[in-house]
Amino acid sequence: MSNGVNFRVCAHCHSRDGELRMCSRCKNAWYCNKDHQMQHWQQHKQGSGGGRHGGGRYRRRSPPEPDLSTPIDSSISSLEASLPSSHSHRSSKTSALFDVRDGADSQSLEEGGFNEEWFAGILESIVRDLNQYGVCVIDDFLGAERADHILNEVKALESHGALEAGQVVSRQVQDQARGMIRGDQIAWVTGGEPHCSCIGQLVTVVDSLVAKANKHQDAGMLANYNITWRTRAMVACYPGRDTHYVKHVDNPNGDGRCITAIYYLNRDWSEDDGGVLRIYPEGKDQVASIEPLFDRMLFFWSDRRNPHEVLPAKITRYAITVWYLDQKERNEYLARLAHHQMTTTQPTHA
């Protein structure tokens, strides 16, 4: 890759640090060391013989982290066995889920140019609006200068070929209806990758807000959750041409996700550009139409309370999404997933 951007990652821990070694059999996967290759072997061996395994690089195949969203009318879960089985609350920086409590403290926020008054005002809006409406919209979230830096990093990911077609339900369904369900291109990032530090700062600030809202004295429904983890940031691009995402629920099957946080990066957006996010709050006659305006931050409940769709985008549309997870629901989901895998892989007897 040009500009010194390294898109090789360890297929086991997703690290880019150090000198990665290529799998000599499939030539596609990379590892930090022999131990990581051995620990990843059970997942890797199914695709290594035919060179199909793509865990070591950004390749135009399935994203490096599974897409968890499922069409609203489908009962099929798209979660895969490779998702973490975290035995500890605290995830390493290379795992698929991250500890929300690693967000910035007050001093770090001030050093980054975010004062306490700014933080407190946004925190109050999140707590109030999620409880009252199930949706919270904050405009001019980080300021134009910071938003421009983030947009530049997103466009760099796009220009280096890091974005891949978003997947839903299963590869077979996506291949049969390419672009009919969702038309975005995505990449999962931690913010620690080269030239992604501004994305990382965005996520750190949102982490801090969500963690504080969860423990707020007036948390209301937020107090029903123990928000411990979050996903990586999903950078998404709808490349115009009426690309869209049909009506769906992010978490219809209790996979742990409770809050969806989306940051929009579309300068000079107009109504004719399309790409509006339309939310259909459960049990309400109103419909929320959220324009993907530049430097706009959006929070909403991830479960069946908020079915939503992305209307056809006429021009390129950029966004960054992070999902925040409740610890108890996530652990219960992983237990169900493990039980299902165990019962479906048991040998049958004649």
Tab-separated table of C-alpha atoms in Angstrom:
chain	number	residue	atom	x	y	z
A	1	MET	CA	0.000	0.000	0.000
A	2	SER	CA	1.118	3.559	-0.634
A	3	ASN	CA	1.621	6.302	1.990
A	4	GLY	CA	2.989	3.742	4.448
A	5	VAL	CA	-0.461	2.371	5.396
A	6	ASN	CA	-0.204	-1.244	6.539
A	7	PHE	CA	-3.357	-3.295	6.074
A	8	ARG	CA	-1.891	-6.594	7.306
A	9	VAL	CA	-3.343	-7.712	10.621
A	10	CYS	CA	-2.872	-10.751	12.835
A	11	ALA	CA	-5.799	-13.088	12.119
A	12	HIS	CA	-5.930	-14.049	15.818
A	13	CYS	CA	-5.581	-10.768	17.737
A	14	HIS	CA	-6.012	-8.193	14.904
A	15	SER	CA	-2.767	-6.432	15.848
A	16	ARG	CA	-0.661	-4.657	13.229
A	17	ASP	CA	2.345	-4.278	15.528
A	18	GLY	CA	5.663	-5.975	14.917
A	19	GLU	CA	6.725	-8.186	12.051
A	20	LEU	CA	3.773	-10.339	10.983
A	21	ARG	CA	4.389	-13.768	9.491
A	22	MET	CA	2.361	-15.141	6.606
A	23	CYS	CA	0.671	-18.555	6.740
A	24	SER	CA	2.791	-20.646	4.394
A	25	ARG	CA	-0.192	-22.715	3.273
A	26	CYS	CA	-2.925	-20.274	2.271
A	27	LYS	CA	-0.713	-17.183	1.729
A	28	ASN	CA	-3.615	-15.003	2.950
A	29	ALA	CA	-3.472	-15.017	6.779
A	30	TRP	CA	-0.846	-13.294	8.925
A	31	TYR	CA	0.158	-13.882	12.552
A	32	CYS	CA	2.210	-12.153	15.253
A	33	ASN	CA	3.851	-15.445	16.227
A	34	LYS	CA	3.502	-19.235	16.213
A	35	ASP	CA	1.323	-19.254	19.350
A	36	HIS	CA	-1.283	-17.012	17.721
A	37	GLN	CA	-1.281	-19.191	14.614
A	38	MET	CA	-1.878	-22.309	16.728
A	39	GLN	CA	-4.674	-20.645	18.753
A	40	HIS	CA	-6.394	-19.553	15.551
A	41	TRP	CA	-6.011	-22.910	13.791
A	42	GLN	CA	-9.566	-24.210	14.395
A	43	GLN	CA	-11.070	-21.245	12.530
A	44	HIS	CA	-8.272	-21.027	9.988
A	45	LYS	CA	-8.042	-24.641	8.872
A	46	GLN	CA	-11.471	-24.634	7.196
A	47	GLY	CA	-10.279	-22.179	4.546
A	48	SER	CA	-6.506	-22.564	4.412
A	49	GLY	CA	-6.325	-25.452	1.979
A	50	GLY	CA	-8.062	-23.565	-0.809
A	51	GLY	CA	-6.514	-20.231	0.034
A	52	ARG	CA	-9.949	-18.861	0.940
A	53	HIS	CA	-9.155	-17.576	4.403
A	54	GLY	CA	-8.979	-13.765	4.453
A	55	GLY	CA	-8.396	-13.006	8.143
A	56	GLY	CA	-4.976	-11.439	7.741
A	57	ARG	CA	-5.674	-8.465	5.457
A	58	TYR	CA	-8.361	-6.053	4.402
A	59	ARG	CA	-9.614	-8.010	1.382
A	60	ARG	CA	-12.768	-7.604	-0.652
A	61	ARG	CA	-14.508	-10.461	1.116
A	62	SER	CA	-16.368	-10.597	4.414
A	63	PRO	CA	-15.511	-7.766	6.863
A	64	PRO	CA	-12.862	-8.483	9.534
A	65	GLU	CA	-15.615	-8.336	12.153
A	66	PRO	CA	-19.073	-9.838	11.512
A	67	ASP	CA	-21.956	-7.521	10.792
A	68	LEU	CA	-24.418	-8.035	13.633
A	69	SER	CA	-27.470	-6.423	12.045
A	70	THR	CA	-30.351	-8.529	10.779
A	71	PRO	CA	-33.313	-7.576	8.545
A	72	ILE	CA	-36.392	-7.020	10.683
A	73	ASP	CA	-38.379	-9.784	9.018
A	74	SER	CA	-35.663	-12.418	9.400
A	75	SER	CA	-35.140	-14.786	12.307
A	76	ILE	CA	-31.665	-15.833	11.148
A	77	SER	CA	-28.787	-14.536	13.243
A	78	SER	CA	-25.667	-13.404	11.444
A	79	LEU	CA	-23.387	-13.747	14.472
A	80	GLU	CA	-20.468	-16.093	13.969
A	81	ALA	CA	-18.441	-18.325	16.254
A	82	SER	CA	-15.451	-16.020	15.950
A	83	LEU	CA	-17.035	-13.374	18.193
A	84	PRO	CA	-15.325	-13.061	21.590
A	85	SER	CA	-16.282	-15.236	24.552
A	86	SER	CA	-14.858	-12.708	27.012
A	87	HIS	CA	-14.436	-14.205	30.476
A	88	SER	CA	-13.322	-10.834	31.794
A	89	HIS	CA	-14.960	-7.422	31.713
A	90	ARG	CA	-11.781	-5.852	30.402
A	91	SER	CA	-10.939	-6.540	26.783
A	92	SER	CA	-7.503	-6.060	25.289
A	93	LYS	CA	-7.047	-3.394	22.636
A	94	THR	CA	-6.820	-6.067	19.974
A	95	SER	CA	-10.008	-7.966	20.817
A	96	ALA	CA	-13.273	-7.676	18.926
A	97	LEU	CA	-15.005	-5.913	21.830
A	98	PHE	CA	-13.595	-3.053	23.858
A	99	ASP	CA	-14.067	-1.937	27.455
A	100	VAL	CA	-16.150	1.251	27.535
A	101	ARG	CA	-14.520	2.166	30.846
A	102	ASP	CA	-11.290	2.807	28.953
A	103	GLY	CA	-12.821	6.066	27.707
A	104	ALA	CA	-11.169	9.373	28.495
A	105	ASP	CA	-11.326	10.848	31.997
A	106	SER	CA	-12.120	14.499	32.680
A	107	GLN	CA	-8.482	15.595	32.534
A	108	SER	CA	-7.889	13.825	29.210
A	109	LEU	CA	-11.013	15.391	27.749
A	110	GLU	CA	-9.902	18.864	28.806
A	111	GLU	CA	-6.444	18.263	27.355
A	112	GLY	CA	-8.168	17.305	24.093
A	113	GLY	CA	-10.070	20.600	24.066
A	114	PHE	CA	-13.393	19.322	25.470
A	115	ASN	CA	-14.368	21.331	28.557
A	116	GLU	CA	-16.570	20.089	31.391
A	117	GLU	CA	-19.452	22.408	30.479
A	118	TRP	CA	-19.557	20.997	26.937
A	119	PHE	CA	-19.422	17.434	28.237
A	120	ALA	CA	-22.111	17.990	30.883
A	121	GLY	CA	-24.502	19.597	28.390
A	122	ILE	CA	-24.258	16.734	25.915
A	123	LEU	CA	-24.503	14.155	28.702
A	124	GLU	CA	-27.727	15.751	29.921
A	125	SER	CA	-29.187	15.658	26.402
A	126	ILE	CA	-28.330	11.966	25.951
A	127	VAL	CA	-29.915	10.936	29.256
A	128	ARG	CA	-33.022	13.072	28.758
A	129	ASP	CA	-33.711	12.276	25.103
A	130	LEU	CA	-33.045	8.533	25.217
A	131	ASN	CA	-35.480	8.221	28.109
A	132	GLN	CA	-38.115	10.491	26.587
A	133	TYR	CA	-37.857	9.678	22.875
A	134	GLY	CA	-35.520	6.681	22.525
A	135	VAL	CA	-33.466	8.847	20.137
A	136	CYS	CA	-30.979	11.672	20.739
A	137	VAL	CA	-29.566	13.978	18.027
A	138	ILE	CA	-26.654	16.321	18.739
A	139	ASP	CA	-25.511	18.787	16.076
A	140	ASP	CA	-22.065	20.427	15.908
A	141	PHE	CA	-20.782	17.566	18.055
A	142	LEU	CA	-17.006	17.958	17.766
A	143	GLY	CA	-16.719	21.102	15.677
A	144	ALA	CA	-15.926	21.496	11.989
A	145	GLU	CA	-12.149	21.264	12.309
A	146	ARG	CA	-12.164	17.932	14.158
A	147	ALA	CA	-14.917	16.600	11.884
A	148	ASP	CA	-12.809	17.478	8.824
A	149	HIS	CA	-9.865	15.493	10.215
A	150	ILE	CA	-12.117	12.471	10.785
A	151	LEU	CA	-13.602	12.764	7.295
A	152	ASN	CA	-10.112	12.843	5.789
A	153	GLU	CA	-9.248	9.607	7.617
A	154	VAL	CA	-12.445	7.952	6.374
A	155	LYS	CA	-11.709	9.002	2.799
A	156	ALA	CA	-8.163	7.642	3.152
A	157	LEU	CA	-9.558	4.253	4.184
A	158	GLU	CA	-11.813	4.352	1.151
A	159	SER	CA	-9.026	5.309	-1.246
A	160	HIS	CA	-6.780	2.520	0.068
A	161	GLY	CA	-9.435	-0.121	-0.643
A	162	ALA	CA	-10.200	-0.890	3.000
A	163	LEU	CA	-13.996	-0.740	2.591
A	164	GLU	CA	-15.912	-3.909	1.765
A	165	ALA	CA	-19.530	-4.696	0.940
A	166	GLY	CA	-21.613	-4.896	4.121
A	167	GLN	CA	-23.007	-8.341	4.879
A	168	VAL	CA	-26.424	-9.343	6.236
A	169	VAL	CA	-27.721	-12.624	7.624
A	170	SER	CA	-25.469	-14.865	5.567
A	171	ARG	CA	-23.123	-14.744	2.598
A	172	GLN	CA	-25.642	-16.694	0.508
A	173	VAL	CA	-28.463	-14.228	1.128
A	174	GLN	CA	-26.181	-11.274	0.393
A	175	ASP	CA	-24.963	-12.823	-2.849
A	176	GLN	CA	-28.509	-13.566	-3.980
A	177	ALA	CA	-29.706	-10.032	-3.311
A	178	ARG	CA	-26.555	-7.963	-3.762
A	179	GLY	CA	-27.380	-4.370	-2.934
A	180	MET	CA	-31.104	-5.009	-2.480
A	181	ILE	CA	-30.892	-5.277	1.322
A	182	ARG	CA	-27.970	-2.953	1.997
A	183	GLY	CA	-25.645	-1.136	-0.349
A	184	ASP	CA	-23.009	0.305	1.963
A	185	GLN	CA	-19.305	-0.480	2.009
A	186	ILE	CA	-17.699	-0.823	5.429
A	187	ALA	CA	-14.497	-1.276	7.408
A	188	TRP	CA	-14.135	-2.111	11.109
A	189	VAL	CA	-11.452	-0.027	12.818
A	190	THR	CA	-10.172	0.429	16.362
A	191	GLY	CA	-8.829	3.933	15.882
A	192	GLY	CA	-5.350	2.630	16.602
A	193	GLU	CA	-4.555	1.921	12.955
A	194	PRO	CA	-2.174	4.193	11.033
A	195	HIS	CA	-3.866	7.464	10.038
A	196	CYS	CA	-6.992	6.698	12.154
A	197	SER	CA	-6.157	8.639	15.332
A	198	CYS	CA	-8.993	11.156	14.880
A	199	ILE	CA	-11.516	8.325	14.523
A	200	GLY	CA	-10.015	6.939	17.731
A	201	GLN	CA	-10.505	10.263	19.507
A	202	LEU	CA	-14.146	10.378	18.389
A	203	VAL	CA	-14.786	6.901	19.789
A	204	THR	CA	-13.018	7.719	23.068
A	205	VAL	CA	-15.238	10.773	23.590
A	206	VAL	CA	-18.403	8.768	22.820
A	207	ASP	CA	-17.196	6.010	25.183
A	208	SER	CA	-16.912	8.545	27.979
A	209	LEU	CA	-20.382	9.965	27.327
A	210	VAL	CA	-22.070	6.551	27.205
A	211	ALA	CA	-20.262	5.315	30.330
A	212	LYS	CA	-21.256	8.446	32.273
A	213	ALA	CA	-24.850	8.309	30.998
A	214	ASN	CA	-25.132	4.669	32.099
A	215	LYS	CA	-24.188	5.631	35.685
A	216	HIS	CA	-25.933	9.018	35.743
A	217	GLN	CA	-28.059	9.829	38.796
A	218	ASP	CA	-31.045	10.381	36.479
A	219	ALA	CA	-30.177	7.499	34.136
A	220	GLY	CA	-33.751	6.178	34.002
A	221	MET	CA	-33.945	3.337	31.461
A	222	LEU	CA	-30.182	3.535	30.971
A	223	ALA	CA	-29.815	2.156	34.511
A	224	ASN	CA	-31.341	-1.130	33.302
A	225	TYR	CA	-28.038	-1.884	31.572
A	226	ASN	CA	-24.475	-2.509	32.633
A	227	ILE	CA	-22.762	-1.092	29.563
A	228	THR	CA	-19.327	-2.637	29.699
A	229	TRP	CA	-18.359	-3.329	26.103
A	230	ARG	CA	-18.579	-1.823	22.672
A	231	THR	CA	-17.769	-2.960	19.154
A	232	ARG	CA	-15.087	-1.539	16.935
A	233	ALA	CA	-16.096	1.504	14.937
A	234	MET	CA	-17.813	0.641	11.658
A	235	VAL	CA	-16.836	3.133	8.972
A	236	ALA	CA	-19.545	3.089	6.290
A	237	CYS	CA	-19.857	4.624	2.860
A	238	TYR	CA	-22.983	4.587	0.699
A	239	PRO	CA	-21.524	5.380	-2.753
A	240	GLY	CA	-24.605	7.146	-4.118
A	241	ARG	CA	-26.508	5.498	-6.984
A	242	ASP	CA	-29.560	4.981	-4.730
A	243	THR	CA	-27.670	2.655	-2.372
A	244	HIS	CA	-29.696	2.098	0.777
A	245	TYR	CA	-30.403	-0.223	3.716
A	246	VAL	CA	-33.858	-1.751	4.093
A	247	LYS	CA	-35.899	-1.511	7.272
A	248	HIS	CA	-34.235	-3.566	10.009
A	249	VAL	CA	-33.462	-3.799	13.718
A	250	ASP	CA	-29.839	-3.747	14.843
A	251	ASN	CA	-30.417	-6.186	17.703
A	252	PRO	CA	-33.572	-8.280	17.217
A	253	ASN	CA	-32.227	-11.394	18.956
A	254	GLY	CA	-30.767	-10.147	22.238
A	255	ASP	CA	-27.084	-10.157	21.239
A	256	GLY	CA	-26.186	-7.555	23.873
A	257	ARG	CA	-26.278	-4.334	21.888
A	258	CYS	CA	-28.362	-1.682	23.640
A	259	ILE	CA	-27.219	1.669	22.195
A	260	THR	CA	-26.407	2.522	18.580
A	261	ALA	CA	-24.179	5.596	18.172
A	262	ILE	CA	-23.728	7.093	14.696
A	263	TYR	CA	-21.549	10.033	13.637
A	264	TYR	CA	-22.225	11.656	10.248
A	265	LEU	CA	-19.608	13.235	7.978
A	266	ASN	CA	-21.438	14.712	4.988
A	267	ARG	CA	-20.599	18.309	4.163
A	268	ASP	CA	-23.223	20.551	2.509
A	269	TRP	CA	-25.886	17.843	2.646
A	270	SER	CA	-29.240	18.786	1.125
A	271	GLU	CA	-32.641	17.153	1.114
A	272	ASP	CA	-32.229	16.142	-2.538
A	273	ASP	CA	-29.122	14.103	-1.663
A	274	GLY	CA	-31.209	11.384	0.024
A	275	GLY	CA	-29.636	8.944	2.472
A	276	VAL	CA	-31.899	9.988	5.347
A	277	LEU	CA	-32.075	7.588	8.312
A	278	ARG	CA	-35.736	6.958	9.059
A	279	ILE	CA	-36.579	5.549	12.513
A	280	TYR	CA	-39.966	3.982	13.323
A	281	PRO	CA	-40.205	4.032	17.141
A	282	GLU	CA	-42.178	1.078	18.467
A	283	GLY	CA	-45.702	1.924	19.634
A	284	LYS	CA	-45.602	5.499	18.306
A	285	ASP	CA	-47.288	7.131	15.340
A	286	GLN	CA	-44.340	9.446	14.712
A	287	VAL	CA	-41.457	8.721	12.384
A	288	ALA	CA	-38.033	10.278	13.001
A	289	SER	CA	-36.210	11.368	9.842
A	290	ILE	CA	-32.539	12.005	10.609
A	291	GLU	CA	-30.564	13.812	7.908
A	292	PRO	CA	-26.905	12.671	7.853
A	293	LEU	CA	-25.549	16.181	8.405
A	294	PHE	CA	-21.873	16.969	8.870
A	295	ASP	CA	-20.680	16.687	12.509
A	296	ARG	CA	-24.053	15.301	13.674
A	297	MET	CA	-24.084	12.640	16.428
A	298	LEU	CA	-27.007	10.263	16.871
A	299	PHE	CA	-27.860	7.839	19.694
A	300	PHE	CA	-30.795	5.406	19.788
A	301	TRP	CA	-31.845	2.125	21.401
A	302	SER	CA	-30.529	-0.811	19.344
A	303	ASP	CA	-33.327	-3.304	19.990
A	304	ARG	CA	-36.826	-3.742	18.553
A	305	ARG	CA	-37.909	-0.364	19.923
A	306	ASN	CA	-36.277	1.335	16.917
A	307	PRO	CA	-36.713	-0.310	13.508
A	308	HIS	CA	-34.987	1.916	10.962
A	309	GLU	CA	-33.870	2.189	7.364
A	310	VAL	CA	-31.466	4.236	5.258
A	311	LEU	CA	-33.292	5.793	2.319
A	312	PRO	CA	-31.610	5.764	-1.113
A	313	ALA	CA	-28.521	7.969	-1.208
A	314	LYS	CA	-28.053	10.000	-4.371
A	315	ILE	CA	-24.473	11.023	-3.563
A	316	THR	CA	-21.701	9.537	-1.420
A	317	ARG	CA	-22.711	9.297	2.241
A	318	TYR	CA	-20.246	8.712	5.117
A	319	ALA	CA	-20.927	7.635	8.694
A	320	ILE	CA	-19.198	5.946	11.628
A	321	THR	CA	-21.213	3.617	13.885
A	322	VAL	CA	-20.382	2.091	17.272
A	323	TRP	CA	-22.610	-0.299	19.227
A	324	TYR	CA	-22.603	-0.406	23.039
A	325	LEU	CA	-23.426	-3.677	24.788
A	326	ASP	CA	-25.035	-4.713	28.059
A	327	GLN	CA	-22.810	-7.195	29.881
A	328	LYS	CA	-25.561	-9.524	31.139
A	329	GLU	CA	-27.422	-9.782	27.828
A	330	ARG	CA	-24.150	-10.296	25.958
A	331	ASN	CA	-23.027	-13.124	28.234
A	332	GLU	CA	-26.441	-14.796	27.953
A	333	TYR	CA	-26.295	-14.527	24.178
A	334	LEU	CA	-22.814	-16.054	24.016
A	335	ALA	CA	-24.008	-18.915	26.233
A	336	ARG	CA	-26.945	-19.566	23.886
A	337	LEU	CA	-24.629	-19.412	20.889
A	338	ALA	CA	-22.176	-21.872	22.476
A	339	HIS	CA	-25.019	-24.258	23.369
A	340	HIS	CA	-26.404	-24.081	19.834
A	341	GLN	CA	-22.997	-24.814	18.338
A	342	MET	CA	-22.460	-27.721	20.694
A	343	THR	CA	-25.827	-29.331	19.925
A	344	THR	CA	-25.535	-28.884	16.167
A	345	THR	CA	-21.997	-30.298	15.950
A	346	GLN	CA	-22.605	-33.454	17.983
A	347	PRO	CA	-22.160	-36.611	15.856
A	348	THR	CA	-25.263	-38.564	14.926
A	349	HIS	CA	-25.482	-42.310	15.488
A	350	ALA	CA	-26.994	-44.741	13.066
